[in-house]
Amino acid sequence: MTSPETSVADALLVIRRELDTLVDRVLTESAAGAAPNPLEAVADLIASADRVFVVGAGRSGLALRMTAMRLMHLGLDVHVVGEVTTPAITAGDVLLTASGSGTTGAIVRAAETAAGAEARIAVITTVSDSPLAALATAVVVVPAAEKRDRSGAASAQYAGSLFEQIVVLLGDALFHALWKRSGASADDLWPRHANLE
Amino acid sequence: MTSPETSVADALLVIRRELDTLVDRVLTESAAGAAPNPLEAVADLIASADRVFVVGAGRSGLALRMTAMRLMHLGLDVHVVGEVTTPAITAGDVLLTASGSGTTGAIVRAAETAAGAEARIAVITTVSDSPLAALATAVVVVPAAEKRDRSGAASAQYAGSLFEQIVVLLGDALFHALWKRSGASADDLWPRHANLE
Amino acid sequence: MTSPETSVADALLVIRRELDTLVDRVLTESAAGAAPNPLEAVADLIASADRVFVVGAGRSGLALRMTAMRLMHLGLDVHVVGEVTTPAITAGDVLLTASGSGTTGAIVRAAETAAGAEARIAVITTVSDSPLAALATAVVVVPAAEKRDRSGAASAQYAGSLFEQIVVLLGDALFHALWKRSGASADDLWPRHANLE
Amino acid sequence: MTSPETSVADALLVIRRELDTLVDRVLTESAAGAAPNPLEAVADLIASADRVFVVGAGRSGLALRMTAMRLMHLGLDVHVVGEVTTPAITAGDVLLTASGSGTTGAIVRAAETAAGAEARIAVITTVSDSPLAALATAVVVVPAAEKRDRSGAASAQYAGSLFEQIVVLLGDALFHALWKRSGASADDLWPRHANLE
């Protein structure tokens, strides 16, 4: 009855189609470069970190907070930049970050500080030659629209929505692989879930 | 070299496959019931609200914050429960919430309070006959594993991950449909994006 | 030109006078009971904790977050309930909480859960025989107005403002005493301050 | 039994003495300059704002969140920078901020953006000729130690604790004066308190 995409059902189909295609492109892009595959390189970075710090602006930041919670469930020492109990990052730590453009001021500054402290940096971005990517130890390039691209060419969705969705999925894929590598069961992780709400 | 799902690439494929299937099931489930389709009913509720309040626990709460930010971009008066500037909910307002089990204590209590204040309630949940669903004006039922299901039967992913992912996508589909209905361009929304970080 | 308390200067004098009196009363009340002095007992609890969790609603919660940040600077393992990286509380941990009435639902439930997990509980409250105080290992009683007392009898300030101010000062006094006990210099603490913003 | 300031009681007395002295100095400093008194000027700014935005780093930011909550109770349209529902600041809005040094990067950048958007800016700082103060429409100068002063000369307390405490009290004094000016009773404000937790 409603015209395309003014119905939620149609919008959901658009999102699924865009994500399906994007997952293919991320996998192809990641496999095409020099070894190691950046997806696995980011997982290795996180697995070998003393502590993991996550930082992102706006919706990317919320997506990375979803990842941070899972990494805590896995038993890692995780901090979200900006929370009151987050200490200073130092050598041995890893900063996990996402920025569509790779130029978000606050994120680039955080990465510069982390690099200055000799922490290692993992980046999810759409732009492989961005200032943020230049600071990274490992970069996952996502060929999605970045936030400021409002042309509709790369995605029918608004602003960086597609990028932010893939950050959610990539964060969960990182967790899933690290979980399977750990050999722990779901029941092993469960006791770490917050019991105070 | 790595066995299935200990690689991030394999994990990403698992997530995509599970989400693809789940989107189908959500669409089928939503279309099967009595009119109106609950997906469109939730969009209608939000569009007709004086103010929209979102509440969720843990990762579902983060997913709904992603939705809340987009609704703000659309020009709606939106509040996240628990933030310091969030006022009391009253008649005319809508509470948008998500809980896999539909029994999360804090969420059910929030819905009870909202109902007592004569606000309307939109729910995303896996359990159609849950206490939370019973309080709702509109319910989107998502046939995904809920958080406490650690059997692996409904999803290979950990705990409520698949549910939380679909909440992200459903929130973005709600936004997309409301945006298309509004007739506004991307450039019309852009000036509302936070300029202070 | 302005009448009393419609000027900010006059309001500041009212606040100072109320706080001055309240500090006297807290010290008298704390010294009057059976040993140990509850102020020192709370400090001892925190110093002996494996991890410290803080929880509070609204402005009391913000005051305790100020305390949590300082405890992190001191090198303690601190978590704020509700943050995404906060794990489950267990035996050996301490829950530090504040509630004017001692009846705030979410706070009492958190204390009940903490007690059930055999964590110890420190409480700041105005009501010594409240449900929250009943769960506590150590209770600091603050003879200030609680939030729901809008009579103006206990304080000229709005709602629980005076209580919330003393929670800020008590948290800083706890930190100060623990810092002095530690023998650490200000320069020793400084490297823990967040370097990513 | 304990030596000075290793007891919480002694630490509380130190804090009270420092705050008492500082309130005097703030009042003297504010009254000494050219009219209008900056304390009243900040109140006037807030009262005449279309919307109030608050921003601060770390514990100053938490103190300003306490203020923001009260301004919401007063019926103002208030936003905390960094929360997901916070829109862009524009002409007609007021940015309320606090920085001990007046040089905190993120805060100065926020003030520059606000000034560029023709919003007005209220500042609480220890340094009257700082970059932040230079951007302000109204400046309250607080002769307290700023965070990076670890000499102990200006305050026996750690880092910026005394400054952060006075920001709490100044925020509450601003609220108290605006409340008294409004003529509203405590019962008038109460229905705005968050009813969802």
Short mmCIF file of N, CA, C and O in Angstrom, two decimals, chain C residues 5-9 11-13 15-16 19-21 23-24 26-27 39-40 43 57-59 62-63 65-67 69-70 73 147-148 150 156-161 164-165 168-170 172-177 179-181 186-187 189-190 193 197, chain D residues 5-9 11-13 15-16 19-20 23-24 26-27 39-40 43 57-59 62-63 65-67 69-70 73 147-148 150 156-161 164-165 168-170 172-177 179-181 186-187 189-190 193 197:
data_model
loop_
_atom_site.label_atom_id
_atom_site.label_comp_id
_atom_site.label_asym_id
_atom_site.label_seq_id
_atom_site.Cartn_x
_atom_site.Cartn_y
_atom_site.Cartn_z
N GLU C 5 18.73 35.65 47.72
CA GLU C 5 18.70 34.35 47.06
C GLU C 5 18.20 34.40 45.62
O GLU C 5 18.18 33.39 44.94
N THR C 6 17.74 35.55 45.17
CA THR C 6 17.55 35.67 43.73
C THR C 6 18.86 36.13 43.10
O THR C 6 18.97 36.20 41.89
N SER C 7 19.83 36.46 43.96
CA SER C 7 21.17 36.70 43.43
C SER C 7 21.99 35.43 43.64
O SER C 7 21.81 34.70 44.62
N VAL C 8 22.87 35.15 42.70
CA VAL C 8 23.71 33.96 42.79
C VAL C 8 24.63 34.06 44.00
O VAL C 8 24.89 33.07 44.69
N ALA C 9 25.10 35.27 44.28
CA ALA C 9 25.99 35.46 45.43
C ALA C 9 25.28 35.07 46.72
O ALA C 9 25.85 34.37 47.57
N ALA C 11 22.73 33.08 47.02
CA ALA C 11 22.48 31.64 46.99
C ALA C 11 23.74 30.86 47.40
O ALA C 11 23.67 29.87 48.13
N LEU C 12 24.89 31.35 46.96
CA LEU C 12 26.16 30.69 47.29
C LEU C 12 26.41 30.76 48.80
O LEU C 12 26.92 29.80 49.41
N LEU C 13 26.03 31.87 49.41
CA LEU C 13 26.19 32.00 50.86
C LEU C 13 25.26 31.04 51.61
O LEU C 13 25.63 30.47 52.63
N ILE C 15 24.22 28.15 50.49
CA ILE C 15 24.78 26.81 50.31
C ILE C 15 25.97 26.61 51.25
O ILE C 15 26.09 25.58 51.91
N ARG C 16 26.85 27.60 51.31
CA ARG C 16 28.01 27.47 52.20
C ARG C 16 27.58 27.29 53.64
O ARG C 16 28.12 26.44 54.36
N LEU C 19 26.18 23.82 54.19
CA LEU C 19 27.23 22.79 54.15
C LEU C 19 28.11 22.84 55.39
O LEU C 19 28.50 21.79 55.93
N ASP C 20 28.43 24.04 55.83
CA ASP C 20 29.24 24.18 57.04
C ASP C 20 28.57 23.48 58.22
O ASP C 20 29.20 22.71 58.95
N THR C 21 27.28 23.74 58.38
CA THR C 21 26.53 23.14 59.48
C THR C 21 26.46 21.63 59.32
O THR C 21 26.62 20.87 60.28
N VAL C 23 28.49 19.58 57.70
CA VAL C 23 29.76 18.91 57.97
C VAL C 23 29.93 18.70 59.48
O VAL C 23 30.31 17.61 59.93
N ASP C 24 29.61 19.72 60.27
CA ASP C 24 29.65 19.56 61.73
C ASP C 24 28.77 18.40 62.19
O ASP C 24 29.19 17.59 63.02
N VAL C 26 27.65 15.83 60.49
CA VAL C 26 28.16 14.52 60.04
C VAL C 26 29.30 14.07 60.95
O VAL C 26 29.35 12.90 61.37
N LEU C 27 30.18 14.99 61.28
CA LEU C 27 31.33 14.61 62.12
C LEU C 27 30.86 14.22 63.52
O LEU C 27 31.35 13.24 64.09
N LEU C 39 32.87 6.86 59.09
CA LEU C 39 33.66 7.48 58.02
C LEU C 39 34.94 6.67 57.78
O LEU C 39 35.32 6.41 56.62
N GLU C 40 35.59 6.29 58.86
CA GLU C 40 36.84 5.53 58.71
C GLU C 40 36.52 4.10 58.27
O GLU C 40 37.29 3.48 57.52
N ALA C 43 36.24 4.04 54.57
CA ALA C 43 37.58 4.11 53.97
C ALA C 43 38.28 2.76 54.06
O ALA C 43 38.93 2.31 53.10
N ALA C 57 21.61 7.07 41.89
CA ALA C 57 20.64 7.56 40.92
C ALA C 57 20.81 9.07 40.76
O ALA C 57 21.11 9.77 41.73
N GLY C 58 20.61 9.56 39.56
CA GLY C 58 20.59 11.00 39.34
C GLY C 58 21.84 11.71 39.81
O GLY C 58 22.96 11.27 39.54
N ARG C 59 21.65 12.80 40.54
CA ARG C 59 22.78 13.63 40.95
C ARG C 59 23.65 12.93 41.99
O ARG C 59 24.87 13.14 42.01
N LEU C 62 26.02 11.00 39.93
CA LEU C 62 27.08 11.83 39.35
C LEU C 62 28.15 12.14 40.40
O LEU C 62 29.35 12.10 40.11
N ALA C 63 27.70 12.42 41.63
CA ALA C 63 28.65 12.70 42.72
C ALA C 63 29.56 11.48 42.94
O ALA C 63 30.78 11.62 43.09
N ARG C 65 30.31 9.24 40.78
CA ARG C 65 31.21 9.10 39.63
C ARG C 65 32.45 9.98 39.82
O ARG C 65 33.55 9.62 39.41
N MET C 66 32.26 11.14 40.42
CA MET C 66 33.42 11.99 40.74
C MET C 66 34.36 11.22 41.68
O MET C 66 35.58 11.25 41.52
N THR C 67 33.78 10.54 42.66
CA THR C 67 34.58 9.74 43.59
C THR C 67 35.27 8.59 42.86
O THR C 67 36.46 8.32 43.07
N MET C 69 36.24 8.33 39.81
CA MET C 69 37.38 8.76 39.01
C MET C 69 38.62 8.94 39.90
O MET C 69 39.72 8.50 39.54
N ARG C 70 38.44 9.55 41.05
CA ARG C 70 39.59 9.72 41.95
C ARG C 70 40.12 8.38 42.46
O ARG C 70 41.34 8.20 42.58
N HIS C 73 42.33 7.10 39.96
CA HIS C 73 43.62 7.80 39.99
C HIS C 73 44.53 7.22 41.08
O HIS C 73 45.75 7.23 40.97
N LYS C 147 15.74 13.76 48.99
CA LYS C 147 15.22 14.34 47.76
C LYS C 147 13.73 14.65 47.81
O LYS C 147 13.28 15.68 47.32
N ARG C 148 12.97 13.72 48.41
CA ARG C 148 11.52 13.88 48.34
C ARG C 148 10.97 14.83 49.40
O ARG C 148 9.77 15.10 49.43
N ARG C 150 10.27 18.16 50.30
CA ARG C 150 10.20 19.45 49.63
C ARG C 150 9.63 20.53 50.57
O ARG C 150 9.18 21.57 50.13
N ALA C 156 17.08 25.07 52.80
CA ALA C 156 16.41 26.03 51.92
C ALA C 156 16.59 25.65 50.45
O ALA C 156 15.91 26.19 49.58
N GLN C 157 17.51 24.72 50.21
CA GLN C 157 17.78 24.33 48.83
C GLN C 157 16.72 23.35 48.30
O GLN C 157 15.99 22.73 49.05
N TYR C 158 16.70 23.22 46.99
CA TYR C 158 15.72 22.39 46.33
C TYR C 158 16.02 20.91 46.56
O TYR C 158 17.17 20.45 46.40
N ALA C 159 14.99 20.15 46.89
CA ALA C 159 15.04 18.68 46.94
C ALA C 159 16.29 18.18 47.64
O ALA C 159 16.59 18.64 48.75
N GLY C 160 17.04 17.26 47.05
CA GLY C 160 18.19 16.65 47.72
C GLY C 160 19.51 17.36 47.46
O GLY C 160 20.57 16.76 47.65
N SER C 161 19.48 18.63 47.07
CA SER C 161 20.72 19.31 46.68
C SER C 161 21.79 19.25 47.78
O SER C 161 22.95 18.95 47.51
N GLU C 164 23.26 15.87 48.04
CA GLU C 164 24.14 15.55 46.90
C GLU C 164 25.47 16.29 47.01
O GLU C 164 26.52 15.75 46.65
N GLN C 165 25.43 17.52 47.54
CA GLN C 165 26.68 18.26 47.74
C GLN C 165 27.57 17.56 48.77
O GLN C 165 28.78 17.45 48.57
N VAL C 168 29.42 14.66 47.34
CA VAL C 168 30.64 15.09 46.63
C VAL C 168 31.78 15.27 47.63
O VAL C 168 32.89 14.76 47.44
N LEU C 169 31.51 15.99 48.70
CA LEU C 169 32.58 16.30 49.66
C LEU C 169 33.03 15.05 50.42
O LEU C 169 34.23 14.87 50.67
N LEU C 170 32.09 14.20 50.79
CA LEU C 170 32.47 12.95 51.47
C LEU C 170 33.32 12.06 50.57
O LEU C 170 34.29 11.45 51.01
N ASP C 172 35.27 13.04 48.22
CA ASP C 172 36.61 13.63 48.12
C ASP C 172 37.38 13.48 49.43
O ASP C 172 38.62 13.34 49.41
N ALA C 173 36.67 13.48 50.55
CA ALA C 173 37.34 13.26 51.84
C ALA C 173 37.82 11.81 51.94
O ALA C 173 38.94 11.54 52.42
N LEU C 174 37.01 10.88 51.49
CA LEU C 174 37.44 9.47 51.44
C LEU C 174 38.70 9.33 50.60
O LEU C 174 39.67 8.69 51.01
N PHE C 175 38.67 9.92 49.41
CA PHE C 175 39.84 9.86 48.54
C PHE C 175 41.06 10.48 49.23
O PHE C 175 42.15 9.91 49.22
N HIS C 176 40.86 11.67 49.81
CA HIS C 176 41.99 12.40 50.39
C HIS C 176 42.65 11.57 51.49
O HIS C 176 43.88 11.45 51.54
N ALA C 177 41.82 10.97 52.35
CA ALA C 177 42.37 10.17 53.44
C ALA C 177 43.10 8.94 52.91
O ALA C 177 44.20 8.60 53.36
N TRP C 179 44.43 8.63 50.01
CA TRP C 179 45.64 9.10 49.33
C TRP C 179 46.76 9.35 50.34
O TRP C 179 47.90 8.90 50.15
N LYS C 180 46.41 10.04 51.43
CA LYS C 180 47.42 10.35 52.43
C LYS C 180 47.94 9.07 53.10
O LYS C 180 49.12 8.94 53.41
N ARG C 181 47.02 8.12 53.31
CA ARG C 181 47.45 6.84 53.87
C ARG C 181 48.42 6.11 52.95
O ARG C 181 49.29 5.36 53.39
N ALA C 186 51.36 13.51 44.65
CA ALA C 186 50.48 13.88 43.54
C ALA C 186 51.10 13.44 42.21
O ALA C 186 50.40 12.97 41.31
N ASP C 187 52.41 13.57 42.10
CA ASP C 187 53.08 13.17 40.86
C ASP C 187 52.98 11.66 40.61
O ASP C 187 53.01 11.22 39.46
N LEU C 189 50.34 9.87 41.23
CA LEU C 189 48.99 9.57 40.74
C LEU C 189 48.78 10.06 39.31
O LEU C 189 48.01 9.47 38.55
N TRP C 190 49.46 11.13 38.97
CA TRP C 190 49.17 11.85 37.74
C TRP C 190 49.19 10.98 36.47
O TRP C 190 48.33 11.13 35.59
N HIS C 193 45.89 9.60 35.00
CA HIS C 193 44.82 10.44 34.42
C HIS C 193 44.64 10.10 32.94
O HIS C 193 45.63 10.00 32.21
N GLU C 197 40.79 11.83 25.26
CA GLU C 197 39.55 12.55 25.64
C GLU C 197 38.51 12.38 24.54
O GLU C 197 38.74 12.62 23.41
N GLU D 5 44.58 14.09 58.39
CA GLU D 5 44.22 13.89 56.98
C GLU D 5 44.38 12.44 56.52
O GLU D 5 44.10 12.14 55.38
N THR D 6 44.87 11.56 57.36
CA THR D 6 44.73 10.15 57.02
C THR D 6 43.41 9.64 57.61
O THR D 6 43.01 8.52 57.35
N SER D 7 42.73 10.51 58.37
CA SER D 7 41.36 10.18 58.78
C SER D 7 40.42 10.93 57.85
O SER D 7 40.70 12.05 57.40
N VAL D 8 39.30 10.31 57.55
CA VAL D 8 38.31 10.94 56.68
C VAL D 8 37.75 12.20 57.34
O VAL D 8 37.49 13.21 56.68
N ALA D 9 37.58 12.15 58.66
CA ALA D 9 37.06 13.30 59.38
C ALA D 9 37.98 14.51 59.20
O ALA D 9 37.52 15.62 58.92
N ALA D 11 40.12 14.98 56.79
CA ALA D 11 40.10 15.38 55.38
C ALA D 11 38.86 16.24 55.09
O ALA D 11 38.93 17.23 54.35
N LEU D 12 37.75 15.86 55.72
CA LEU D 12 36.52 16.63 55.51
C LEU D 12 36.66 18.05 56.05
O LEU D 12 36.17 19.01 55.46
N LEU D 13 37.36 18.19 57.16
CA LEU D 13 37.59 19.52 57.72
C LEU D 13 38.50 20.36 56.81
O LEU D 13 38.29 21.56 56.66
N ILE D 15 38.69 20.07 53.56
CA ILE D 15 37.88 20.44 52.40
C ILE D 15 36.94 21.59 52.76
O ILE D 15 36.80 22.56 52.02
N ARG D 16 36.29 21.50 53.93
CA ARG D 16 35.38 22.57 54.33
C ARG D 16 36.11 23.89 54.47
O ARG D 16 35.63 24.92 54.00
N LEU D 19 36.96 25.27 51.05
CA LEU D 19 35.77 25.75 50.33
C LEU D 19 35.25 27.05 50.93
O LEU D 19 34.83 27.96 50.21
N ASP D 20 35.27 27.13 52.27
CA ASP D 20 34.82 28.36 52.94
C ASP D 20 35.62 29.56 52.44
O ASP D 20 35.07 30.60 52.09
N VAL D 23 34.88 30.33 48.67
CA VAL D 23 33.61 31.02 48.43
C VAL D 23 33.78 32.52 48.69
O VAL D 23 33.35 33.36 47.90
N ASP D 24 34.47 32.87 49.78
CA ASP D 24 34.76 34.27 50.06
C ASP D 24 35.49 34.93 48.89
O ASP D 24 35.15 36.04 48.47
N VAL D 26 35.68 34.00 45.76
CA VAL D 26 34.85 34.10 44.54
C VAL D 26 33.91 35.29 44.65
O VAL D 26 33.75 36.06 43.69
N LEU D 27 33.31 35.45 45.82
CA LEU D 27 32.36 36.56 45.99
C LEU D 27 33.08 37.91 45.90
O LEU D 27 32.58 38.84 45.26
N LEU D 39 28.77 36.56 38.32
CA LEU D 39 27.86 35.50 38.80
C LEU D 39 26.44 35.77 38.30
O LEU D 39 25.74 34.86 37.83
N GLU D 40 26.02 37.02 38.40
CA GLU D 40 24.66 37.35 37.96
C GLU D 40 24.59 37.36 36.44
O GLU D 40 23.56 37.00 35.85
N ALA D 43 23.93 33.89 35.29
CA ALA D 43 22.52 33.55 35.52
C ALA D 43 21.63 34.20 34.46
O ALA D 43 20.70 33.57 33.93
N ALA D 57 35.26 18.52 30.95
CA ALA D 57 36.03 17.28 30.89
C ALA D 57 36.12 16.67 32.28
O ALA D 57 36.20 17.39 33.28
N GLY D 58 36.09 15.37 32.36
CA GLY D 58 36.32 14.67 33.62
C GLY D 58 35.38 15.10 34.72
O GLY D 58 34.16 15.18 34.52
N ARG D 59 35.94 15.40 35.90
CA ARG D 59 35.12 15.71 37.06
C ARG D 59 34.40 17.06 36.92
O ARG D 59 33.29 17.22 37.42
N LEU D 62 31.30 16.20 35.14
CA LEU D 62 30.30 15.58 36.00
C LEU D 62 29.60 16.65 36.85
O LEU D 62 28.38 16.60 37.04
N ALA D 63 30.36 17.62 37.34
CA ALA D 63 29.78 18.70 38.14
C ALA D 63 28.75 19.47 37.30
O ALA D 63 27.65 19.79 37.77
N ARG D 65 27.10 18.32 34.78
CA ARG D 65 25.93 17.46 34.55
C ARG D 65 24.96 17.58 35.72
O ARG D 65 23.74 17.52 35.54
N MET D 66 25.50 17.73 36.93
CA MET D 66 24.63 17.95 38.08
C MET D 66 23.82 19.25 37.88
O MET D 66 22.63 19.30 38.17
N THR D 67 24.50 20.27 37.39
CA THR D 67 23.82 21.53 37.10
C THR D 67 22.78 21.36 36.00
O THR D 67 21.65 21.87 36.09
N MET D 69 21.06 18.79 35.15
CA MET D 69 19.85 18.11 35.61
C MET D 69 18.92 19.09 36.33
O MET D 69 17.70 19.10 36.09
N ARG D 70 19.49 19.94 37.15
CA ARG D 70 18.67 20.92 37.86
C ARG D 70 18.03 21.92 36.89
O ARG D 70 16.87 22.31 37.06
N HIS D 73 15.08 20.42 35.55
CA HIS D 73 13.98 20.45 36.53
C HIS D 73 13.28 21.82 36.52
O HIS D 73 12.09 21.92 36.80
N LYS D 147 43.82 21.86 37.69
CA LYS D 147 44.12 20.44 37.77
C LYS D 147 45.61 20.12 37.70
O LYS D 147 46.11 19.24 38.40
N ARG D 148 46.31 20.84 36.83
CA ARG D 148 47.70 20.47 36.59
C ARG D 148 48.66 21.02 37.65
O ARG D 148 49.85 20.75 37.61
N ARG D 150 50.14 20.64 40.82
CA ARG D 150 50.27 19.58 41.82
C ARG D 150 51.25 19.98 42.93
O ARG D 150 51.76 19.14 43.65
N ALA D 156 45.51 21.94 49.60
CA ALA D 156 46.10 20.69 50.08
C ALA D 156 45.51 19.48 49.36
O ALA D 156 46.02 18.38 49.44
N GLN D 157 44.40 19.72 48.63
CA GLN D 157 43.73 18.62 47.96
C GLN D 157 44.44 18.26 46.65
O GLN D 157 45.20 19.03 46.09
N TYR D 158 44.09 17.08 46.16
CA TYR D 158 44.72 16.57 44.95
C TYR D 158 44.22 17.32 43.71
O TYR D 158 43.01 17.52 43.54
N ALA D 159 45.16 17.70 42.85
CA ALA D 159 44.87 18.23 41.52
C ALA D 159 43.75 19.27 41.57
O ALA D 159 43.80 20.20 42.37
N GLY D 160 42.73 19.16 40.73
CA GLY D 160 41.70 20.18 40.63
C GLY D 160 40.50 19.94 41.54
O GLY D 160 39.43 20.52 41.29
N SER D 161 40.65 19.16 42.59
CA SER D 161 39.49 18.79 43.42
C SER D 161 38.74 20.02 43.93
O SER D 161 37.50 20.08 43.87
N GLU D 164 36.79 21.64 41.22
CA GLU D 164 35.62 20.85 40.83
C GLU D 164 34.50 20.94 41.88
O GLU D 164 33.32 20.97 41.54
N GLN D 165 34.90 21.03 43.16
CA GLN D 165 33.89 21.20 44.22
C GLN D 165 33.17 22.54 44.07
O GLN D 165 31.94 22.61 44.21
N VAL D 168 30.53 22.49 41.43
CA VAL D 168 29.28 21.91 41.93
C VAL D 168 28.47 22.98 42.68
O VAL D 168 27.28 23.18 42.41
N LEU D 169 29.12 23.70 43.57
CA LEU D 169 28.40 24.68 44.39
C LEU D 169 27.93 25.87 43.56
O LEU D 169 26.81 26.37 43.75
N LEU D 170 28.77 26.32 42.62
CA LEU D 170 28.35 27.43 41.76
C LEU D 170 27.17 27.03 40.89
O LEU D 170 26.23 27.81 40.69
N ASP D 172 24.90 24.88 41.63
CA ASP D 172 23.71 24.84 42.47
C ASP D 172 23.27 26.24 42.89
O ASP D 172 22.06 26.48 43.07
N ALA D 173 24.23 27.15 43.04
CA ALA D 173 23.86 28.54 43.36
C ALA D 173 23.16 29.19 42.16
O ALA D 173 22.17 29.91 42.32
N LEU D 174 23.66 28.92 40.96
CA LEU D 174 23.00 29.42 39.75
C LEU D 174 21.56 28.91 39.70
O LEU D 174 20.62 29.69 39.46
N PHE D 175 21.41 27.62 39.90
CA PHE D 175 20.06 27.05 39.89
C PHE D 175 19.19 27.69 40.96
O PHE D 175 18.04 28.06 40.71
N HIS D 176 19.71 27.79 42.18
CA HIS D 176 18.92 28.30 43.30
C HIS D 176 18.41 29.72 43.00
O HIS D 176 17.22 30.02 43.21
N ALA D 177 19.30 30.56 42.49
CA ALA D 177 18.91 31.95 42.19
C ALA D 177 17.85 31.97 41.07
O ALA D 177 16.85 32.70 41.15
N TRP D 179 15.81 29.63 40.29
CA TRP D 179 14.59 29.05 40.84
C TRP D 179 13.82 30.11 41.64
O TRP D 179 12.60 30.28 41.46
N LYS D 180 14.54 30.83 42.50
CA LYS D 180 13.89 31.85 43.32
C LYS D 180 13.33 32.97 42.45
O LYS D 180 12.26 33.51 42.70
N ARG D 181 14.09 33.32 41.39
CA ARG D 181 13.59 34.34 40.45
C ARG D 181 12.29 33.88 39.77
O ARG D 181 11.45 34.70 39.42
N ALA D 186 8.78 24.28 45.04
CA ALA D 186 9.41 22.97 44.86
C ALA D 186 8.41 21.99 44.24
O ALA D 186 8.77 21.19 43.36
N ASP D 187 7.16 22.09 44.64
CA ASP D 187 6.15 21.18 44.09
C ASP D 187 5.91 21.43 42.60
O ASP D 187 5.53 20.51 41.87
N LEU D 189 8.24 22.12 40.47
CA LEU D 189 9.36 21.54 39.71
C LEU D 189 9.30 20.01 39.72
O LEU D 189 9.76 19.36 38.78
N TRP D 190 8.77 19.46 40.78
CA TRP D 190 8.86 18.02 41.02
C TRP D 190 8.37 17.15 39.87
O TRP D 190 9.01 16.12 39.55
N HIS D 193 10.90 15.65 37.35
CA HIS D 193 11.92 14.64 37.71
C HIS D 193 11.67 13.35 36.95
O HIS D 193 10.54 12.87 36.88
N GLU D 197 13.74 4.93 35.44
CA GLU D 197 15.14 4.82 35.90
C GLU D 197 15.84 3.68 35.17
O GLU D 197 15.38 2.60 35.11
#
